[in-house]
Coordinates of C-alpha atoms in Angstrom, one line a residue:
Chain A
M1 CA 14.4 -4.1 26.4
H2 CA 11.4 -5.4 28.7
I3 CA 8.2 -5.6 27.3
V4 CA 5.0 -6.2 29.4
V5 CA 1.8 -7.6 27.7
L6 CA -1.4 -7.3 29.7
A7 CA -3.9 -10.0 29.4
K8 CA -7.5 -10.8 30.8
V9 CA -9.1 -14.1 31.1
V10 CA -12.8 -13.8 30.0
P11 CA -15.8 -16.1 29.6
D12 CA -16.1 -17.7 26.4
Y13 CA -16.5 -14.8 23.9
E14 CA -17.9 -17.2 21.1
V15 CA -21.0 -18.3 23.1
P16 CA -24.0 -17.8 20.7
A17 CA -26.3 -15.0 21.5
A18 CA -29.2 -17.9 22.1
D19 CA -27.3 -19.4 24.5
F20 CA -26.1 -16.4 26.7
E21 CA -27.2 -15.9 30.1
L22 CA -26.4 -13.5 33.0
A23 CA -25.9 -13.9 36.7
N24 CA -26.0 -10.9 38.9
N25 CA -25.3 -9.0 35.8
R26 CA -22.3 -10.7 34.4
A27 CA -22.0 -13.7 32.1
H28 CA -23.0 -16.8 33.9
E29 CA -20.1 -18.8 35.5
R30 CA -20.7 -22.0 33.6
Y31 CA -19.2 -20.7 30.3
K32 CA -15.5 -21.9 29.7
R33 CA -12.6 -19.1 30.6
M34 CA -10.3 -18.2 27.9
M35 CA -7.7 -15.4 27.1
G36 CA -9.5 -12.5 25.3
L37 CA -9.0 -12.5 21.7
Y38 CA -7.4 -9.2 21.1
D39 CA -5.2 -10.1 23.9
E40 CA -3.9 -13.0 22.1
N41 CA -2.9 -10.7 19.2
A42 CA -1.1 -8.7 21.8
I43 CA 0.8 -11.6 23.4
E44 CA 1.6 -12.8 19.8
S45 CA 3.1 -9.2 19.2
G46 CA 5.1 -9.0 22.4
V47 CA 6.6 -12.7 21.7
Q48 CA 7.5 -11.3 18.0
L49 CA 9.3 -8.2 19.4
K50 CA 11.1 -10.7 22.1
E51 CA 12.3 -13.1 19.4
K52 CA 13.4 -9.9 16.9
Y53 CA 15.2 -7.6 19.7
S54 CA 16.0 -10.1 22.4
A55 CA 13.6 -8.3 24.8
S56 CA 12.5 -9.7 28.0
L57 CA 8.8 -10.5 28.3
T58 CA 6.3 -10.3 31.0
I59 CA 2.7 -11.3 31.1
L60 CA 0.7 -9.0 33.5
S61 CA -3.1 -9.5 34.6
Y62 CA -5.5 -8.4 36.9
G63 CA -8.2 -11.1 38.1
G64 CA -8.9 -14.3 39.9
K65 CA -6.5 -16.9 40.9
D66 CA -8.5 -19.5 39.1
D67 CA -7.6 -18.2 35.7
I68 CA -3.9 -18.9 36.3
P69 CA -4.1 -22.1 34.0
V70 CA -5.5 -20.0 31.2
L71 CA -2.7 -17.3 31.7
R72 CA -0.2 -20.0 31.3
K73 CA -1.0 -20.2 27.8
A74 CA 0.7 -16.9 27.3
V75 CA 3.5 -18.1 29.0
A76 CA 3.8 -21.1 26.7
M77 CA 3.4 -18.8 23.5
G78 CA 6.6 -17.1 24.7
G79 CA 6.1 -15.1 27.7
E80 CA 8.9 -15.4 30.4
K81 CA 7.2 -14.3 33.4
L82 CA 3.6 -14.2 34.8
S83 CA 2.4 -11.5 37.2
L84 CA -1.1 -11.5 38.5
V85 CA -2.6 -8.9 40.8
V86 CA -5.4 -10.9 42.6
G87 CA -8.7 -8.8 42.2
D88 CA -12.3 -8.9 40.9
S89 CA -13.4 -5.5 40.1
D90 CA -14.7 -4.5 36.8
D91 CA -14.1 -0.8 37.3
P92 CA -11.7 0.3 34.6
N93 CA -10.0 2.8 37.1
V94 CA -9.4 0.2 39.8
I95 CA -7.9 -2.1 37.2
A96 CA -5.7 0.6 35.6
A97 CA -4.5 1.6 39.2
N98 CA -3.8 -2.1 40.1
L99 CA -1.9 -2.4 36.7
K100 CA 0.2 0.5 37.4
M101 CA 0.9 -0.6 40.7
A102 CA 2.4 -3.7 39.2
I103 CA 4.2 -1.9 36.5
D104 CA 5.9 0.3 38.9
K105 CA 7.2 -2.7 40.9
L106 CA 8.7 -4.0 37.4
E107 CA 10.4 -0.6 37.1
D108 CA 12.2 -0.9 33.7
V109 CA 9.2 -1.3 31.5
D110 CA 10.0 0.2 28.0
L111 CA 6.7 -0.8 26.1
I112 CA 3.1 -2.0 27.3
L113 CA 1.1 -3.9 24.8
A114 CA -2.5 -4.6 25.6
G115 CA -5.7 -5.8 23.1
Q116 CA -7.5 -3.3 21.5
Q117 CA -10.4 -4.1 23.8
S118 CA -11.3 -6.8 26.5
A119 CA -13.7 -9.6 25.1
D120 CA -16.3 -9.2 27.8
M121 CA -16.7 -5.5 28.6
D122 CA -15.7 -4.4 25.1
R123 CA -14.6 -1.2 26.5
G124 CA -11.1 -0.5 25.3
V125 CA -10.4 2.2 28.1
V126 CA -8.2 0.6 30.6
H127 CA -5.1 0.5 28.5
G128 CA -5.7 4.4 28.0
M129 CA -6.2 5.0 31.5
L130 CA -3.1 3.0 32.7
A131 CA -0.8 5.2 30.0
E132 CA -2.1 8.4 31.4
M133 CA -1.4 7.2 34.9
L134 CA 2.0 6.3 34.1
E135 CA 2.5 9.2 32.1
F136 CA 3.2 7.2 28.9
A137 CA 1.9 7.9 25.4
F138 CA -1.2 5.9 24.3
I139 CA -1.5 4.7 20.7
P140 CA -4.7 2.9 20.0
Q141 CA -5.0 0.2 17.1
I142 CA -1.5 -1.0 16.4
A143 CA -0.8 -3.6 13.6
K144 CA 2.9 -3.3 13.5
I145 CA 5.7 -2.2 15.9
D146 CA 9.6 -2.0 15.0
R147 CA 12.5 -0.4 16.5
E148 CA 14.6 1.9 14.5
D149 CA 17.4 4.1 15.5
G150 CA 16.4 4.2 18.9
Q151 CA 12.7 4.7 18.4
W152 CA 9.6 2.9 18.2
K153 CA 8.1 2.8 14.6
V154 CA 4.6 1.7 14.6
I155 CA 1.6 1.1 12.3
Q156 CA -1.8 2.4 13.3
N157 CA -5.1 1.1 11.6
T158 CA -7.5 3.7 11.0
E159 CA -11.1 4.0 9.7
S160 CA -9.9 4.8 6.5
G161 CA -6.5 3.3 6.1
S162 CA -3.4 3.2 8.2
R163 CA -0.7 5.8 9.7
E164 CA 2.9 5.3 10.3
L165 CA 3.9 7.0 13.7
K166 CA 7.3 7.4 15.5
F167 CA 8.2 8.1 18.8
G168 CA 11.1 8.1 21.6
G169 CA 9.7 7.7 24.7
N170 CA 7.5 4.8 26.7
A171 CA 4.2 4.1 25.4
V172 CA 1.1 1.9 25.9
L173 CA 0.0 0.2 22.6
S174 CA -3.4 -1.2 22.1
I175 CA -3.1 -4.1 19.5
T176 CA -5.6 -4.8 16.8
S177 CA -5.5 -7.9 14.8
V178 CA -4.0 -8.5 11.4
P179 CA -2.6 -11.6 9.7
E180 CA 0.5 -11.3 11.1
N181 CA -0.3 -11.2 14.6
V182 CA -2.7 -14.3 14.6
P183 CA -1.7 -15.8 17.7
R184 CA 0.5 -19.1 17.5
I185 CA -0.3 -22.4 19.2
P186 CA 2.2 -23.5 21.8
T187 CA 4.1 -26.6 21.5
V188 CA 3.2 -29.4 24.1
K189 CA 6.8 -29.2 25.3
S190 CA 6.3 -25.2 26.1
I191 CA 2.9 -25.7 27.8
F192 CA 4.2 -28.4 30.0
A193 CA 7.3 -26.0 30.6
A194 CA 4.9 -23.0 31.3
K195 CA 3.1 -25.1 33.9
K196 CA 6.3 -25.2 36.1
K197 CA 7.0 -21.4 36.1
P198 CA 6.1 -19.5 39.2
V199 CA 3.4 -17.1 39.3
N200 CA 4.3 -13.8 40.9
E201 CA 1.0 -13.0 42.8
L202 CA 0.3 -9.5 43.9
A203 CA -2.2 -8.2 46.3
E204 CA -4.7 -5.6 45.0
I205 CA -4.6 -2.0 46.1
E206 CA -7.7 0.2 46.4
G207 CA -8.3 2.4 43.7
N208 CA -10.6 5.1 43.1
T209 CA -13.8 3.7 41.2
M210 CA -15.2 5.4 38.5
P211 CA -17.9 7.9 39.4
I212 CA -20.8 6.0 37.4
D213 CA -23.3 3.7 38.6
E214 CA -24.2 0.6 36.7
V215 CA -28.1 0.7 36.4
S216 CA -28.9 -2.7 34.6
V217 CA -27.6 -5.2 32.3
D218 CA -29.9 -6.9 29.9
I219 CA -29.8 -9.1 27.0
P220 CA -31.5 -7.8 24.0
Q221 CA -33.6 -9.9 22.1
I222 CA -33.1 -10.4 18.4
E223 CA -36.6 -10.1 16.8
S224 CA -36.0 -11.2 13.2
V225 CA -38.0 -14.0 12.0
C226 CA -36.0 -15.8 9.1
E227 CA -38.1 -16.4 5.8
F228 CA -35.9 -19.5 4.2
I229 CA -36.0 -19.5 0.5
P230 CA -35.9 -23.3 -0.3
A231 CA -32.6 -23.9 -2.7
E232 CA -32.3 -27.6 -2.7
D233 CA -34.1 -28.3 -6.2
D234 CA -34.2 -25.2 -8.0
I235 CA -31.3 -22.7 -7.4
A236 CA -32.3 -20.5 -10.2
E237 CA -35.8 -20.1 -9.0
A238 CA -34.5 -19.4 -5.5
A239 CA -32.4 -16.5 -6.8
K240 CA -35.6 -15.1 -8.6
I241 CA -38.1 -15.4 -5.5
L242 CA -35.2 -13.8 -3.3
L243 CA -34.7 -10.8 -5.4
R244 CA -38.3 -10.6 -6.0
K245 CA -39.1 -10.4 -2.6
L246 CA -36.5 -7.9 -1.9
R247 CA -37.9 -5.6 -4.4
E248 CA -41.4 -6.2 -3.2
E249 CA -40.5 -5.0 0.5
R250 CA -38.5 -2.2 -1.0
Y251 CA -35.3 -3.0 0.2
I252 CA -33.7 -2.6 -3.1
Chain B
M1 CA -25.2 21.3 29.8
K2 CA -21.9 22.7 28.4
T3 CA -21.1 20.5 25.8
L4 CA -17.7 19.9 23.5
I5 CA -17.5 17.8 20.7
I6 CA -13.9 16.8 19.9
E7 CA -13.6 15.1 16.1
I8 CA -12.0 15.0 12.9
I9 CA -13.5 17.2 10.2
E10 CA -15.7 14.8 8.5
P11 CA -19.4 15.9 8.0
K12 CA -21.1 12.4 8.6
R13 CA -19.1 11.9 11.8
L14 CA -19.5 15.2 13.2
G15 CA -23.3 15.1 12.2
E16 CA -23.8 12.3 14.5
L17 CA -22.0 14.1 17.5
V18 CA -24.3 17.1 16.6
T19 CA -27.3 14.7 16.8
V20 CA -26.3 13.3 20.4
S21 CA -25.2 16.8 21.5
R22 CA -28.9 18.0 21.1
E23 CA -29.6 15.5 23.9
F24 CA -27.6 17.7 26.4
C25 CA -27.4 21.3 25.1
E26 CA -28.7 23.5 22.1
K27 CA -25.7 24.2 20.6
P28 CA -22.4 22.5 21.3
D29 CA -18.8 23.9 21.2
I30 CA -16.2 22.0 19.1
V31 CA -12.6 21.1 18.7
A32 CA -12.3 20.5 14.9
V33 CA -9.0 18.1 14.5
G34 CA -6.9 18.6 11.0
A35 CA -7.1 20.8 8.4
G36 CA -10.1 22.6 6.6
Q37 CA -13.1 24.5 7.0
I38 CA -15.4 23.3 9.8
P39 CA -19.0 22.5 8.6
G40 CA -22.0 23.3 10.7
S41 CA -22.8 26.1 13.2
F42 CA -21.3 25.7 16.9
A43 CA -21.4 28.1 19.5
K44 CA -17.7 28.3 19.7
A45 CA -14.9 26.4 17.5
Y46 CA -11.3 25.3 18.1
Q47 CA -9.2 23.9 15.7
V48 CA -6.1 22.0 16.0
E49 CA -3.9 20.5 13.1
D50 CA -2.3 17.8 14.8
T51 CA -4.2 14.6 14.4
V52 CA -2.4 12.3 16.8
A53 CA -4.6 11.6 19.5
S54 CA -1.8 11.6 22.4
N55 CA -0.4 15.0 21.7
L56 CA -3.6 16.3 22.0
V57 CA -4.7 15.2 25.7
S58 CA -3.0 17.8 27.6
D59 CA -4.3 20.8 25.6
L60 CA -8.0 19.4 25.6
A61 CA -7.9 18.8 29.2
S62 CA -6.9 22.3 30.0
L63 CA -9.4 23.6 27.5
I64 CA -12.1 21.4 29.2
L65 CA -11.3 22.7 32.6
K66 CA -10.9 26.4 31.7
E67 CA -14.2 26.7 29.9
G68 CA -15.9 24.2 32.2
Y69 CA -17.2 21.7 29.7
E70 CA -19.8 19.3 31.4
I71 CA -20.2 16.7 28.5
V72 CA -17.1 15.7 26.1
L73 CA -18.3 14.0 23.0
L74 CA -16.1 12.0 20.7
S75 CA -17.0 9.3 18.0
A76 CA -15.7 5.8 19.0
S77 CA -12.8 5.8 16.4
T78 CA -9.4 5.4 16.3
L79 CA -9.0 9.1 17.3
G80 CA -12.0 8.9 19.8
S81 CA -10.4 6.0 21.7
G82 CA -6.8 7.5 21.7
I83 CA -8.2 10.4 23.5
A84 CA -11.0 9.3 25.8
A85 CA -9.5 7.2 28.4
P86 CA -6.2 9.2 28.8
L87 CA -8.5 12.6 28.8
S88 CA -10.7 11.1 31.7
I89 CA -7.7 10.4 33.9
K90 CA -6.5 14.1 33.3
L91 CA -10.0 15.3 34.2
S92 CA -10.7 12.7 36.8
A93 CA -14.0 12.3 34.9
P94 CA -16.0 9.0 34.1
V95 CA -15.7 7.8 30.7
V96 CA -18.2 5.5 28.7
S97 CA -17.0 4.1 25.6
E98 CA -19.1 2.8 22.5
V99 CA -22.2 4.5 23.5
I100 CA -25.4 3.1 21.7
G101 CA -28.1 4.8 23.7
I102 CA -28.8 8.0 25.6
K103 CA -31.5 8.5 28.0
P104 CA -32.7 11.6 30.3
E105 CA -31.1 12.1 33.6
L106 CA -27.4 11.4 32.2
V107 CA -28.3 7.9 31.8
V108 CA -26.4 6.2 29.0
E109 CA -26.1 2.4 27.1
R110 CA -23.3 0.5 25.9
P111 CA -23.1 -3.2 24.8
L112 CA -21.1 -5.8 26.8
Y113 CA -20.2 -9.3 26.0
G114 CA -19.4 -8.8 22.3
G115 CA -23.2 -7.1 21.8
K116 CA -24.8 -9.9 23.5
A117 CA -25.7 -7.8 26.4
V118 CA -26.5 -4.1 26.9
A119 CA -25.5 -2.0 30.1
T120 CA -26.9 1.1 31.2
Y121 CA -25.2 3.6 33.3
K122 CA -25.6 6.9 35.2
L123 CA -23.2 9.5 35.3
K124 CA -22.6 10.9 38.7
K125 CA -19.9 13.4 38.0
M126 CA -19.2 16.0 35.5
P127 CA -17.3 16.5 33.1
A128 CA -17.9 13.1 31.6
V129 CA -16.3 11.6 28.4
L130 CA -18.4 9.7 26.0
T131 CA -17.3 8.1 22.8
I132 CA -20.3 7.4 20.5
R133 CA -20.7 4.2 18.5
R134 CA -21.2 5.1 14.8
K135 CA -24.5 4.6 12.8
Y136 CA -26.5 4.4 16.0
F137 CA -27.4 8.1 15.8
E138 CA -28.8 10.0 12.8
S139 CA -26.4 12.5 11.2
A140 CA -27.4 16.0 11.5
D141 CA -27.5 18.2 8.5
L142 CA -24.8 20.6 8.9
Q143 CA -25.3 24.1 7.6
G144 CA -22.7 26.9 6.9
F145 CA -19.4 26.9 8.6
T146 CA -17.8 28.1 11.7
E147 CA -14.5 30.1 12.2
P148 CA -12.4 28.9 14.7
T149 CA -9.6 29.9 17.0
L150 CA -6.5 27.9 16.7
L151 CA -5.5 25.4 19.5
G152 CA -2.0 24.4 20.4
P153 CA 0.3 23.4 19.1
G154 CA 1.1 21.2 22.3
G155 CA 4.0 19.1 23.1
K156 CA 4.7 16.6 20.3
K157 CA 5.5 13.2 21.9
V158 CA 4.6 10.9 18.7
E159 CA 5.4 12.0 15.3
L160 CA 3.2 11.3 12.3
I161 CA 5.3 10.2 9.6
A162 CA 3.0 9.0 6.7
E163 CA -0.6 8.3 6.3
T164 CA -2.1 5.9 3.9
E165 CA -5.6 5.8 2.8
E166 CA -6.9 2.3 1.6
K167 CA -8.1 2.8 -1.9
A168 CA -11.6 1.9 -1.8
E169 CA -13.1 0.9 -5.3
G170 CA -16.7 2.6 -5.7
I171 CA -18.9 3.4 -2.9
P172 CA -17.5 3.5 0.6
L173 CA -19.0 0.7 2.9
E174 CA -20.5 2.9 5.3
D175 CA -22.5 4.9 2.7
A176 CA -23.4 2.0 0.5
E177 CA -27.3 1.0 0.4
V178 CA -26.3 -2.6 -0.4
I179 CA -23.2 -4.5 1.2
V180 CA -22.2 -7.8 0.2
S181 CA -20.0 -9.3 3.0
G182 CA -18.1 -12.4 3.1
G183 CA -16.4 -14.4 6.0
R184 CA -14.2 -17.5 6.6
G185 CA -16.6 -19.5 4.6
V186 CA -15.8 -17.7 1.3
G187 CA -12.4 -19.5 1.4
S188 CA -10.0 -17.4 -0.5
A189 CA -9.4 -13.8 -1.6
E190 CA -9.7 -14.7 -5.2
N191 CA -13.4 -16.0 -4.1
F192 CA -14.2 -12.3 -2.9
S193 CA -14.3 -11.1 -6.3
M194 CA -17.4 -13.2 -7.1
L195 CA -18.9 -11.0 -4.0
Q196 CA -17.7 -8.0 -5.6
N197 CA -19.2 -8.7 -8.8
M198 CA -22.5 -9.1 -7.2
A199 CA -22.1 -5.9 -5.3
D200 CA -21.5 -3.9 -8.5
F201 CA -24.9 -4.9 -9.8
F202 CA -26.4 -3.1 -6.7
N203 CA -24.0 -0.2 -7.0
G204 CA -23.0 -1.6 -3.4
A205 CA -19.7 -2.2 -1.5
V206 CA -18.1 -5.4 -0.1
G207 CA -17.6 -6.1 3.5
A208 CA -15.8 -8.8 5.5
S209 CA -16.1 -10.4 8.9
R210 CA -12.7 -10.4 11.3
G211 CA -12.2 -13.8 10.0
A212 CA -11.7 -13.1 6.5
V213 CA -9.5 -10.0 7.8
D214 CA -7.3 -12.4 9.9
E215 CA -7.0 -14.7 6.8
G216 CA -5.5 -11.7 4.7
W217 CA -8.2 -12.0 2.0
V218 CA -9.6 -8.3 2.7
P219 CA -7.8 -5.2 4.1
P220 CA -8.9 -4.2 7.7
T221 CA -10.7 -1.3 6.3
Q222 CA -13.5 -3.6 5.1
Q223 CA -14.1 -5.4 8.1
V224 CA -17.7 -5.1 9.5
G225 CA -18.5 -5.6 13.4
Q226 CA -17.9 -4.1 16.6
T227 CA -14.5 -3.7 16.3
G228 CA -14.6 -2.8 12.5
K229 CA -17.0 -0.7 10.4
I230 CA -20.7 -0.1 11.8
V231 CA -22.9 -0.2 8.9
A232 CA -26.7 0.3 8.2
P233 CA -27.4 -0.5 4.7
S234 CA -30.9 -1.2 3.4
V235 CA -29.6 -4.6 2.4
Y236 CA -26.8 -6.7 4.0
F237 CA -25.9 -10.0 2.4
A238 CA -23.9 -12.2 4.6
V239 CA -22.2 -14.7 2.6
G240 CA -20.5 -17.6 4.8
I241 CA -20.6 -15.6 7.8
S242 CA -21.4 -17.7 10.8
G243 CA -23.1 -14.7 12.8
A244 CA -21.0 -14.0 15.9
S245 CA -22.4 -11.5 18.2
Q246 CA -19.4 -9.5 17.5
H247 CA -20.1 -9.3 13.8
L248 CA -24.0 -8.6 14.7
A249 CA -23.0 -5.5 16.5
G250 CA -21.9 -4.0 13.4
I251 CA -25.2 -4.6 11.6
A252 CA -27.6 -3.9 14.1
N253 CA -29.2 -1.0 12.0
A254 CA -29.2 -2.9 8.7
K255 CA -32.8 -3.0 7.4
C256 CA -32.9 -6.5 5.7
V257 CA -30.2 -9.2 6.3
V258 CA -29.9 -11.7 3.8
A259 CA -28.0 -14.7 5.1
I260 CA -26.4 -17.3 2.5
N261 CA -24.9 -20.3 4.5
K262 CA -24.5 -24.0 4.0
D263 CA -25.0 -24.5 7.8
E264 CA -28.7 -24.3 8.4
D265 CA -27.9 -23.9 12.3
A266 CA -25.8 -20.9 11.8
N267 CA -26.5 -18.1 14.3
I268 CA -26.8 -15.6 11.3
F269 CA -30.2 -17.1 10.3
K270 CA -31.3 -15.9 13.9
R271 CA -30.7 -12.3 12.6
A272 CA -31.7 -12.7 9.1
R273 CA -34.8 -11.2 7.3
F274 CA -34.4 -13.9 4.4
G275 CA -32.2 -17.1 4.5
V276 CA -30.9 -19.4 1.7
V277 CA -29.4 -22.5 2.9
S278 CA -26.9 -23.3 0.1
D279 CA -23.3 -23.1 -0.9
Y280 CA -22.9 -19.5 -1.8
K281 CA -20.7 -20.8 -4.9
K282 CA -23.9 -22.0 -6.3
I283 CA -26.5 -19.4 -5.5
V284 CA -23.9 -16.4 -5.9
P285 CA -23.3 -16.9 -9.4
V286 CA -27.0 -17.7 -10.1
L287 CA -27.9 -14.3 -8.6
I288 CA -25.5 -12.5 -10.6
E289 CA -26.7 -14.1 -13.8
T290 CA -30.2 -13.2 -12.7
L291 CA -29.1 -9.5 -12.3
K292 CA -27.5 -9.5 -15.5
E293 CA -30.3 -10.5 -17.4
E294 CA -32.5 -8.0 -15.7
A295 CA -30.1 -5.2 -16.5

């Protein structure tokens, strides 16, 4: 069994809005680079499958060479091989086409896991595109994966609960976050071991870009002015004032 | 423009897509997913019983090409995200997900960087596939019903074995006028009962941040934020929630945010209308007591 996890390195997604700035319509370069949060859930899910079913596990990314040290964290968590298609496009069609090229080279891939959406583009479309390009089924928002009687059995989270789904063929699954796939913290030993692993670098192929134009990217201003209600001395009074104000302004 | 809505039969979600469709056409067509009557008046309706997204993509692509649809609308939901991207490849169509704004001349807006930025795109080719973020458009009132033509059944790759509805006590999160939401700062699953107690006084609902869901204190169906529920209540109490942009993306349309947080520098106070710098364990019981006295 061969599982591939797609991972993307992004600018620090915890930078607060007040400190966030753009350069050329993208996050300023000064922010720390890190693995996308759902990508980490996907890696954790992949490592768990590797442990449970003795699968082999490849981490695949499309991006810059500078991000290799961050990608090694995925290897330290339990990935075996690391492949990087070197490129810098944000276009989902181009990214998906390049990931497909890399998957085709890996040949015997059974299951592809990806984060439910990247922590920079917030799109959640690349994995679905890749699935269709590979003619794999695409199933989003997966919380749990098991193998039973030669079939995959997965739990998908929906808006109102969850679904249990079963399929036999290949698939791309997008992984959501649940307590069971909170990413593990790699040991120091595995971090050092990961540093020595070779990286399989692949040259980018030219993919068709999506027929849309990016007109602009703006940072919306938050216009709320907070009225602080003093609560140090008299907490009962603070509670009364808050409720009175909510009523006066007809919120409740 | 010839517009097709693809959505499960849920009046609020359908209504939002009908509102969006009016930017493109007078009366859209629909593919209704799942069983039941189709509320609202559509030019043409199709119905498909299978609710597994990946089983539907092929048939939907054929229908869209045959009928010459130019705009395809889905909501940014588990179903919508399961269909949109594969469909776009089948159609060689552009796809823009999580759309929050639509302007003339096929210009659409969507968030980037966890809601810290908004990108504006112009669609250059038809058909185009859009998934619409919930609660950013008013839900149109749907009158009457439309008789459908049955679509499919297509090739079944993925089988639905069971569906579990998370039992929500009281009013659904998306419909609540008051939401009391807790984050990591709440500290435990037990402590959430205090928030529930407070929500009950307002006939409201309890929400949570991703942090509280990851801790296992609250089921994922109660998560509020860009990857959880998008809500638009009259009052949103954010209790022990730092206010990451990904969380704020879920409450952009809340009328009044009340932040209760120990940390006066927490980002949530930048979005709040009212702020109380306090341990929630002190103020929330007093708020409940005050409400009890008034009742």
